[in-house]
Short mmCIF file of C-alpha atoms and ligand atoms in Angstrom, two decimals:
data_model
loop_
_atom_site.label_atom_id
_atom_site.label_comp_id
_atom_site.label_asym_id
_atom_site.label_seq_id
_atom_site.Cartn_x
_atom_site.Cartn_y
_atom_site.Cartn_z
CA MET Q 676 5.61 28.48 -6.38
CA PRO Q 677 4.83 25.96 -8.98
CA HIS Q 678 1.16 25.03 -9.77
CA ARG Q 679 0.21 22.09 -7.41
CA VAL Q 680 -3.11 20.40 -7.06
CA LEU Q 681 -4.48 18.46 -3.96
CA ASN Q 682 -3.71 14.98 -5.07
CA PHE Q 683 -6.27 12.21 -3.75
CA ASN Q 684 -5.11 9.74 -6.33
CA PRO Q 685 -5.11 5.86 -5.42
CA GLY Q 686 -1.64 5.26 -6.61
CA PRO Q 687 0.66 6.32 -8.00
CA SER Q 688 -0.26 9.11 -5.62
CA ALA Q 689 0.96 12.22 -3.94
CA LEU Q 690 4.57 12.55 -2.79
CA PRO Q 691 5.62 14.97 0.07
CA LEU Q 692 6.50 18.38 -1.43
CA PRO Q 693 9.83 18.68 0.29
CA VAL Q 694 10.86 15.33 -1.15
CA LEU Q 695 10.10 16.44 -4.69
CA GLU Q 696 11.94 19.63 -4.14
CA HIS Q 697 15.03 17.94 -2.83
CA ALA Q 698 15.02 15.41 -5.79
CA GLN Q 699 14.74 18.30 -8.02
CA LYS Q 700 17.56 20.06 -6.45
CA GLU Q 701 19.78 16.91 -6.69
CA LEU Q 702 18.62 15.85 -10.18
CA LEU Q 703 21.54 17.25 -12.19
CA ASP Q 704 24.28 16.92 -9.61
CA PHE Q 705 23.92 13.96 -7.30
CA LYS Q 706 26.34 14.37 -4.27
CA GLY Q 707 28.79 16.45 -6.29
CA THR Q 708 29.34 13.70 -8.98
CA GLY Q 709 28.17 15.90 -11.87
CA MET Q 710 25.47 13.43 -12.92
CA SER Q 711 21.97 12.42 -11.69
CA VAL Q 712 21.46 9.39 -9.47
CA MET Q 713 19.71 7.91 -12.48
CA GLU Q 714 23.10 7.93 -14.44
CA HIS Q 715 25.09 6.24 -11.76
CA SER Q 716 26.07 2.57 -11.85
CA HIS Q 717 24.09 0.42 -9.40
CA ARG Q 718 27.32 -0.99 -8.38
CA GLY Q 719 28.93 2.43 -7.49
CA LYS Q 720 29.52 3.58 -3.99
CA GLU Q 721 27.42 6.65 -4.31
CA TYR Q 722 24.23 4.76 -5.37
CA GLU Q 723 24.85 1.84 -3.09
CA ALA Q 724 24.96 4.07 -0.10
CA THR Q 725 21.41 5.45 -0.96
CA HIS Q 726 20.42 1.95 -1.48
CA ASN Q 727 21.59 0.75 1.90
CA GLU Q 728 20.20 3.86 3.67
CA ALA Q 729 16.67 3.16 2.34
CA ILE Q 730 16.87 -0.40 3.65
CA ALA Q 731 18.27 0.93 7.02
CA LEU Q 732 15.43 3.54 7.24
CA LEU Q 733 12.82 0.99 6.52
CA ARG Q 734 14.33 -1.37 9.27
CA GLU Q 735 14.29 1.54 11.74
CA LEU Q 736 11.01 2.81 11.00
CA LEU Q 737 9.16 -0.48 11.08
CA GLY Q 738 11.34 -1.90 13.70
CA ILE Q 739 12.18 -4.99 11.52
CA GLY Q 740 14.16 -7.60 13.28
CA ASP Q 741 17.42 -9.16 12.05
CA ASN Q 742 15.62 -12.38 11.30
CA TYR Q 743 14.00 -10.57 8.27
CA HIS Q 744 15.43 -9.62 4.99
CA VAL Q 745 14.39 -6.34 3.27
CA LEU Q 746 14.24 -6.75 -0.41
CA PHE Q 747 13.71 -4.15 -3.25
CA LEU Q 748 12.10 -6.09 -6.19
CA GLN Q 749 10.44 -5.41 -9.48
CA GLY Q 750 7.03 -6.63 -11.04
CA GLY Q 751 4.86 -4.72 -8.40
CA ALA Q 752 2.50 -6.24 -5.89
CA ARG Q 753 1.27 -8.46 -8.67
CA GLY Q 754 4.69 -9.83 -9.25
CA GLN Q 755 4.51 -10.88 -5.48
CA PHE Q 756 0.94 -12.42 -6.08
CA ALA Q 757 3.08 -14.85 -8.20
CA MET Q 758 6.36 -15.16 -6.37
CA ILE Q 759 5.05 -15.82 -2.97
CA PRO Q 760 3.41 -19.14 -4.07
CA MET Q 761 6.30 -19.95 -6.51
CA ASN Q 762 8.61 -19.85 -3.65
CA LEU Q 763 6.59 -21.08 -0.62
CA LEU Q 764 3.94 -23.54 -2.19
CA ALA Q 765 4.13 -26.66 -4.03
CA LYS Q 766 1.65 -28.67 -5.93
CA ASN Q 767 0.63 -31.11 -3.34
CA GLN Q 768 0.45 -28.32 -0.59
CA HIS Q 769 -2.17 -25.74 0.16
CA ALA Q 770 -2.36 -22.13 1.42
CA ASP Q 771 -5.12 -20.15 3.17
CA TYR Q 772 -6.38 -17.11 1.48
CA VAL Q 773 -8.59 -14.51 3.10
CA LEU Q 774 -10.60 -12.72 0.52
CA THR Q 775 -11.34 -9.06 1.23
CA GLY Q 776 -11.57 -7.55 -2.38
CA ALA Q 777 -10.19 -7.65 -5.91
CA TRP Q 778 -6.53 -7.59 -4.99
CA SER Q 779 -6.86 -10.76 -2.65
CA GLU Q 780 -8.79 -12.34 -5.40
CA GLY Q 781 -6.06 -11.65 -7.89
CA ALA Q 782 -3.38 -13.04 -5.30
CA GLN Q 783 -5.51 -16.17 -4.94
CA LYS Q 784 -5.80 -16.79 -8.59
CA GLU Q 785 -1.99 -16.81 -9.01
CA ALA Q 786 -1.56 -19.26 -6.03
CA GLU Q 787 -4.08 -21.52 -7.63
CA LYS Q 788 -1.60 -21.99 -10.47
CA ILE Q 789 1.05 -23.31 -8.20
CA GLY Q 790 -0.80 -25.45 -5.44
CA ALA Q 791 -4.18 -25.60 -3.65
CA VAL Q 792 -5.85 -22.73 -2.15
CA ASN Q 793 -8.24 -22.91 0.85
CA VAL Q 794 -10.44 -19.91 1.07
CA ALA Q 795 -10.30 -19.13 4.88
CA ALA Q 796 -12.91 -16.54 4.61
CA THR Q 797 -14.58 -14.23 2.28
CA THR Q 798 -16.67 -11.11 3.06
CA LYS Q 799 -18.11 -10.90 -0.50
CA VAL Q 800 -21.79 -10.33 -0.66
CA ASP Q 801 -23.60 -9.59 -3.84
CA GLY Q 802 -20.27 -8.94 -5.66
CA VAL Q 803 -19.07 -6.39 -3.22
CA TYR Q 804 -16.95 -6.45 0.04
CA ARG Q 805 -17.93 -3.97 2.69
CA ARG Q 806 -15.96 -5.31 5.63
CA VAL Q 807 -13.02 -7.55 6.73
CA PRO Q 808 -13.84 -10.71 8.48
CA LYS Q 809 -13.62 -11.11 12.26
CA PRO Q 810 -11.00 -13.57 13.75
CA SER Q 811 -13.90 -16.09 14.55
CA GLU Q 812 -14.88 -16.22 10.80
CA LEU Q 813 -11.65 -17.51 9.67
CA HIS Q 814 -11.30 -21.22 8.77
CA LEU Q 815 -7.56 -21.51 9.07
CA SER Q 816 -5.85 -24.98 8.71
CA SER Q 817 -2.68 -25.86 10.64
CA GLU Q 818 -1.37 -27.63 7.44
CA ALA Q 819 -1.41 -24.46 5.45
CA ARG Q 820 2.01 -23.28 4.17
CA TYR Q 821 0.86 -19.70 4.68
CA VAL Q 822 -2.02 -17.46 5.29
CA HIS Q 823 -2.61 -14.62 2.84
CA ILE Q 824 -4.32 -11.26 3.57
CA THR Q 825 -4.56 -7.93 2.00
CA SER Q 826 -4.27 -5.37 4.94
CA ASN Q 827 -5.95 -2.65 3.26
CA ASN Q 828 -8.28 -2.97 0.26
CA THR Q 829 -7.60 0.07 -1.95
CA ILE Q 830 -10.70 -0.35 -4.19
CA PHE Q 831 -13.38 -1.23 -1.31
CA GLY Q 832 -12.04 1.03 1.29
CA THR Q 833 -11.76 -1.64 4.13
CA GLN Q 834 -8.72 -2.44 6.33
CA PHE Q 835 -7.73 -4.85 8.96
CA HIS Q 836 -7.33 -3.01 12.33
CA THR Q 837 -6.15 -6.11 14.11
CA PHE Q 838 -4.50 -8.95 12.39
CA PRO Q 839 -5.46 -12.61 12.47
CA GLU Q 840 -3.52 -14.97 14.80
CA THR Q 841 -2.01 -17.74 12.65
CA GLY Q 842 -0.04 -19.60 15.15
CA SER Q 843 2.95 -21.23 13.54
CA VAL Q 844 1.68 -20.65 9.95
CA PRO Q 845 3.25 -17.67 8.46
CA LEU Q 846 0.91 -14.63 7.78
CA VAL Q 847 1.76 -13.27 4.50
CA ALA Q 848 0.24 -9.59 3.92
CA ASP Q 849 -0.11 -7.44 0.86
CA MET Q 850 0.32 -3.98 2.41
CA SER Q 851 0.61 -2.22 -0.75
CA SER Q 852 -1.94 0.63 0.31
CA ASP Q 853 -1.18 0.96 4.00
CA ILE Q 854 2.49 0.16 4.55
CA VAL Q 855 4.36 2.79 6.79
CA SER Q 856 1.08 4.43 7.51
CA ARG Q 857 0.75 3.27 11.17
CA GLU Q 858 2.62 1.46 13.79
CA LEU Q 859 3.11 -2.27 13.01
CA ASP Q 860 4.54 -5.44 14.83
CA VAL Q 861 6.45 -6.83 11.89
CA SER Q 862 7.21 -9.92 14.05
CA LYS Q 863 3.66 -11.11 13.44
CA PHE Q 864 4.29 -11.71 9.81
CA GLY Q 865 6.24 -14.08 7.68
CA VAL Q 866 6.15 -11.73 4.63
CA ILE Q 867 4.91 -8.18 4.09
CA TYR Q 868 4.96 -7.05 0.56
CA ALA Q 869 3.94 -3.58 -1.01
CA GLY Q 870 4.36 -1.64 -4.22
CA ALA Q 871 6.10 1.58 -3.35
CA GLN Q 872 3.73 3.78 -5.34
CA LYS Q 873 1.30 4.78 -2.67
CA ASN Q 874 2.97 5.57 0.62
CA MET Q 875 6.68 5.09 -0.11
CA GLY Q 876 7.55 6.65 -3.35
CA PRO Q 877 7.12 6.25 -7.12
CA ALA Q 878 6.17 3.15 -8.95
CA GLY Q 879 8.87 0.69 -10.15
CA VAL Q 880 10.09 -0.85 -6.87
CA THR Q 881 8.26 -3.41 -4.59
CA VAL Q 882 9.34 -3.85 -0.95
CA VAL Q 883 9.32 -7.39 0.32
CA ILE Q 884 10.06 -7.83 4.08
CA ILE Q 885 10.39 -11.55 4.57
CA ARG Q 886 11.57 -13.93 7.40
CA LYS Q 887 14.93 -15.42 6.74
CA ASP Q 888 13.83 -18.97 7.29
CA LEU Q 889 11.25 -18.65 4.60
CA VAL Q 890 13.78 -17.47 2.20
CA GLU Q 891 16.21 -20.28 3.12
CA SER Q 892 13.42 -22.97 2.79
CA GLY Q 893 12.01 -21.50 -0.46
CA ARG Q 894 11.94 -23.57 -3.69
CA THR Q 895 15.04 -23.72 -5.87
CA ASP Q 896 13.35 -25.32 -8.92
CA ILE Q 897 12.15 -22.18 -10.20
CA PRO Q 898 13.99 -19.52 -12.37
CA GLU Q 899 16.56 -17.77 -10.24
CA ILE Q 900 15.23 -14.19 -10.81
CA PHE Q 901 11.98 -15.28 -9.12
CA GLN Q 902 13.59 -16.88 -6.18
CA TYR Q 903 13.86 -14.79 -3.03
CA ALA Q 904 17.17 -16.37 -1.77
CA PRO Q 905 19.40 -15.05 -4.67
CA HIS Q 906 17.91 -11.56 -4.14
CA ALA Q 907 18.45 -11.56 -0.48
CA LYS Q 908 22.07 -12.95 -1.08
CA ALA Q 909 22.89 -9.97 -3.36
CA ASN Q 910 21.24 -7.35 -1.21
CA SER Q 911 18.70 -6.77 -3.91
CA LEU Q 912 21.47 -6.08 -6.43
CA LEU Q 913 21.20 -9.40 -8.25
CA ASN Q 914 20.18 -7.51 -11.47
CA THR Q 915 19.79 -3.80 -11.99
CA PRO Q 916 17.35 -2.41 -9.46
CA PRO Q 917 15.19 0.67 -10.23
CA THR Q 918 17.68 2.89 -8.93
CA PHE Q 919 15.81 6.21 -9.17
CA SER Q 920 12.60 4.65 -7.46
CA ILE Q 921 14.77 3.37 -4.65
CA TYR Q 922 16.45 6.62 -4.43
CA MET Q 923 12.96 8.46 -4.00
CA VAL Q 924 11.87 5.70 -1.42
CA CYS Q 925 14.99 6.67 0.46
CA GLN Q 926 14.00 10.47 0.41
CA VAL Q 927 10.39 9.61 1.51
CA LEU Q 928 11.53 7.67 4.37
CA ARG Q 929 14.00 10.44 5.50
CA TRP Q 930 10.92 12.73 5.43
CA LEU Q 931 8.83 10.27 7.40
CA LYS Q 932 11.56 9.83 9.94
CA LYS Q 933 11.70 13.66 10.29
CA GLU Q 934 8.04 14.03 10.63
CA GLY Q 935 8.30 11.71 13.78
CA GLY Q 936 7.94 8.19 12.35
CA LEU Q 937 5.08 5.80 12.30
CA ALA Q 938 3.54 6.69 15.58
CA SER Q 939 3.22 10.22 14.54
CA ILE Q 940 2.07 9.74 10.97
CA GLY Q 941 -0.43 7.22 12.30
CA LYS Q 942 -2.05 9.67 14.42
CA VAL Q 943 -2.33 12.23 11.52
CA ASN Q 944 -3.71 9.72 9.30
CA GLN Q 945 -6.24 8.72 11.92
CA GLU Q 946 -7.26 12.39 12.20
CA LYS Q 947 -7.64 12.72 8.39
CA ALA Q 948 -9.74 9.62 8.08
CA SER Q 949 -11.88 10.57 11.12
CA MET Q 950 -12.49 14.05 9.70
CA LEU Q 951 -13.83 12.52 6.37
CA TYR Q 952 -16.00 9.93 8.04
CA ARG Q 953 -17.35 12.49 10.32
CA ALA Q 954 -18.20 14.82 7.33
CA ILE Q 955 -20.03 11.91 5.71
CA ALA Q 956 -21.98 11.18 8.84
CA GLU Q 957 -22.89 14.84 9.39
CA HIS Q 958 -24.31 15.11 5.75
CA GLN Q 959 -26.29 11.76 6.01
CA GLY Q 960 -28.94 11.43 3.39
CA PHE Q 961 -26.45 13.16 0.77
CA TYR Q 962 -23.23 11.43 1.62
CA ARG Q 963 -23.19 7.53 2.29
CA CYS Q 964 -20.39 5.23 3.34
CA ASP Q 965 -21.46 1.65 2.99
CA VAL Q 966 -18.32 0.23 4.82
CA GLU Q 967 -18.92 -1.24 8.01
CA ASP Q 968 -17.67 1.03 10.82
CA ASP Q 969 -14.79 -1.25 12.40
CA SER Q 970 -13.44 -2.03 8.80
CA ARG Q 971 -13.18 1.59 7.59
CA SER Q 972 -9.92 2.36 5.98
CA ILE Q 973 -7.86 5.21 7.15
CA MET Q 974 -6.04 5.30 3.76
CA ASN Q 975 -8.90 4.93 1.24
CA VAL Q 976 -12.13 6.54 2.11
CA VAL Q 977 -14.97 5.58 -0.24
CA PHE Q 978 -18.44 7.00 -0.37
CA ASN Q 979 -21.54 7.62 -2.36
CA LEU Q 980 -23.74 10.53 -3.43
CA PRO Q 981 -27.62 9.94 -3.93
CA THR Q 982 -27.08 9.40 -7.68
CA GLU Q 983 -24.34 8.69 -10.22
CA ALA Q 984 -24.97 11.94 -11.99
CA LEU Q 985 -24.13 13.75 -8.72
CA GLU Q 986 -21.03 11.72 -8.21
CA LYS Q 987 -19.75 12.73 -11.73
CA GLN Q 988 -20.63 16.32 -10.94
CA PHE Q 989 -18.75 16.02 -7.57
CA VAL Q 990 -15.62 14.97 -9.36
CA THR Q 991 -15.87 17.70 -11.98
CA GLU Q 992 -16.44 20.45 -9.53
CA ALA Q 993 -13.78 19.17 -7.12
CA THR Q 994 -11.38 19.01 -10.12
CA GLN Q 995 -12.34 22.71 -10.87
CA ALA Q 996 -11.57 23.46 -7.36
CA GLY Q 997 -8.02 21.85 -7.62
CA MET Q 998 -8.78 18.46 -6.16
CA ILE Q 999 -8.06 15.46 -8.32
CA GLY Q 1000 -8.19 11.69 -8.07
CA LEU Q 1001 -11.54 11.42 -6.31
CA LYS Q 1002 -13.29 9.18 -8.78
CA GLY Q 1003 -14.01 5.77 -7.41
CA HIS Q 1004 -12.26 2.65 -9.07
CA ARG Q 1005 -14.00 1.70 -12.25
CA SER Q 1006 -15.18 -1.51 -10.95
CA VAL Q 1007 -17.32 0.05 -8.12
CA GLY Q 1008 -17.96 3.79 -9.07
CA GLY Q 1009 -18.60 6.22 -6.36
CA ILE Q 1010 -16.07 8.41 -4.82
CA ARG Q 1011 -12.69 7.57 -3.23
CA ALA Q 1012 -10.50 9.91 -1.40
CA SER Q 1013 -6.97 8.19 -1.04
CA ILE Q 1014 -5.43 9.94 1.71
CA TYR Q 1015 -1.90 8.31 2.03
CA ASN Q 1016 0.89 9.81 4.13
CA ALA Q 1017 1.81 12.68 1.72
CA VAL Q 1018 -1.83 14.12 1.77
CA THR Q 1019 -1.96 16.66 4.62
CA LEU Q 1020 -4.55 17.65 7.15
CA SER Q 1021 -4.97 20.86 5.46
CA ASP Q 1022 -5.65 18.93 2.14
CA VAL Q 1023 -8.37 16.90 3.89
CA THR Q 1024 -9.88 19.96 5.50
CA THR Q 1025 -10.23 21.70 2.08
CA LEU Q 1026 -11.90 18.57 0.86
CA VAL Q 1027 -14.27 18.34 3.82
CA GLU Q 1028 -15.19 22.19 3.27
CA PHE Q 1029 -15.83 21.35 -0.34
CA MET Q 1030 -18.14 18.49 0.42
CA GLY Q 1031 -20.24 20.72 2.78
CA ALA Q 1032 -20.43 23.52 0.11
CA PHE Q 1033 -21.28 20.88 -2.65
CA GLU Q 1034 -24.02 19.52 -0.61
CA LYS Q 1035 -25.55 22.90 -0.04
CA ARG Q 1036 -25.46 23.68 -4.02
CA HIS Q 1037 -26.91 20.15 -4.96
CA ARG Q 1038 -29.23 19.05 -2.22
N1 PMP X 1122 -2.50 -5.02 -3.97
C1 PMP X 1122 -3.21 -3.78 -3.67
C2 PMP X 1122 -3.73 -3.81 -2.22
C3 PMP X 1122 -3.21 -2.59 -4.49
O1 PMP X 1122 -3.91 -1.49 -4.12
C4 PMP X 1122 -2.54 -2.65 -5.81
C5 PMP X 1122 -2.66 -1.61 -6.76
N2 PMP X 1122 -3.48 -0.66 -6.59
C6 PMP X 1122 -1.98 -4.02 -6.11
C7 PMP X 1122 -1.99 -4.97 -5.21
C8 PMP X 1122 -1.40 -4.02 -7.43
O2 PMP X 1122 -0.08 -3.45 -7.52
P1 PMP X 1122 0.85 -3.38 -8.58
O3 PMP X 1122 0.28 -2.44 -9.63
O4 PMP X 1122 2.11 -2.81 -7.98
O5 PMP X 1122 1.07 -4.73 -9.06
#
C-alpha cells in the first residue's frame, strides 16, 4: 500500500483512491492501444469516447435537460468570470452580482470591465463574510441580463442552501467548490460553471453548463475562442482540450455514479459536515466557528482556535498525524477543513478525534 495522507486541501484536492488506481493501471496502455490517453489525438475515436462519456455522465448525474450545453473549457473559473460578461453583457447593459466572498468580488470586477454591475446584495461586514443573504435582502432588477452568485464560498465557508428566485432573469452560479456534491435542480440556472479541481478531477478543465438560448444569443463581436457558441458547436473540441483532465473527470464521475450518485454523496457530505460542526460546538471556548448556522458550508468548514499560535500548532500537529491542507486561506487565517466528495467519513472521524485530543493537550 503506498503512503497516503488524509487530504483536506481546498483545491486541487483529494481524488478518490479507486480513481487514481484505475488511472495508474491504464496509464501506459489505454484501452489496449499501447499508449497513454495523454498521447492520443483528441480527434481519435478512443479519446472521443471518453470525452463523450464524461459529458453523458455529468448530464445523467445532474439531470441536465436537453436545453443545456455541457462544455469543457480552459481558463478555470476565473476564465468564466470574464467569459460570462463577455458573452452575455454589453456596455449599455447591467448584470446583478450577489457578493458573498472574495470569488464573487473577483467575478464582479471582470464584469465591470464589460458593462454595468448592480450589487444586488453584499454580506460583507468589517471586511469579512459570515453568511449568505436571505432572499428578502436581494435587490434584483428585472432589467438585469443575469444574476451572478457563488454557490459555495471556499474561503469563508459559507454556502447557499436555497437559491434565489430570479424569475425570467437567468441565474448564473459559480459552483467551483460544490458542484456534484448534492442534488441540484439545474433547470433553475442559466449558467453553472466550475473548475474541476475540487469535486470533479484534476485542474485544467472547467465545466460550463449553459442554457442553449443563452449560447445562441451570445455576443459574436468578441474573439471566437471566448465565445460559447463555437465551443458548443464543436462539442468542446474547437481547440485541443485538456484531454487527461477530462479523462480523469470521466473516471471521477463513474466513481460517483457507482457510489449512488448525488442523493447518496449529498447525504455523506451532510454527515461529514455535521460531525465537524458538532465537534466545534462540543468544544466551545476552544474551537469557534463564526459562520452563521444556516449559511454553513458542507464543503469547507472554517473555524478558529483561541490564538493564532494555537492555530499554527494545530496545523503542525495535524500534519505530523498525517492530515494535510488544514490551514485557512491566507487572506483570513484560521483553520479550514475542505471535505469534498473524495474525503471519506472515516477521514473526518479521524480529524474529529484529533481535534478532541488536541484540545485536551492544549486547553
Ligand atoms: N471560484 C471559487 C468559488 C473558487 O473556490 C475558486 C478557486 N479556489 C475560483 C473561483 C477560482 O478558480 P480557478 O483557479 O479555477 O480560476
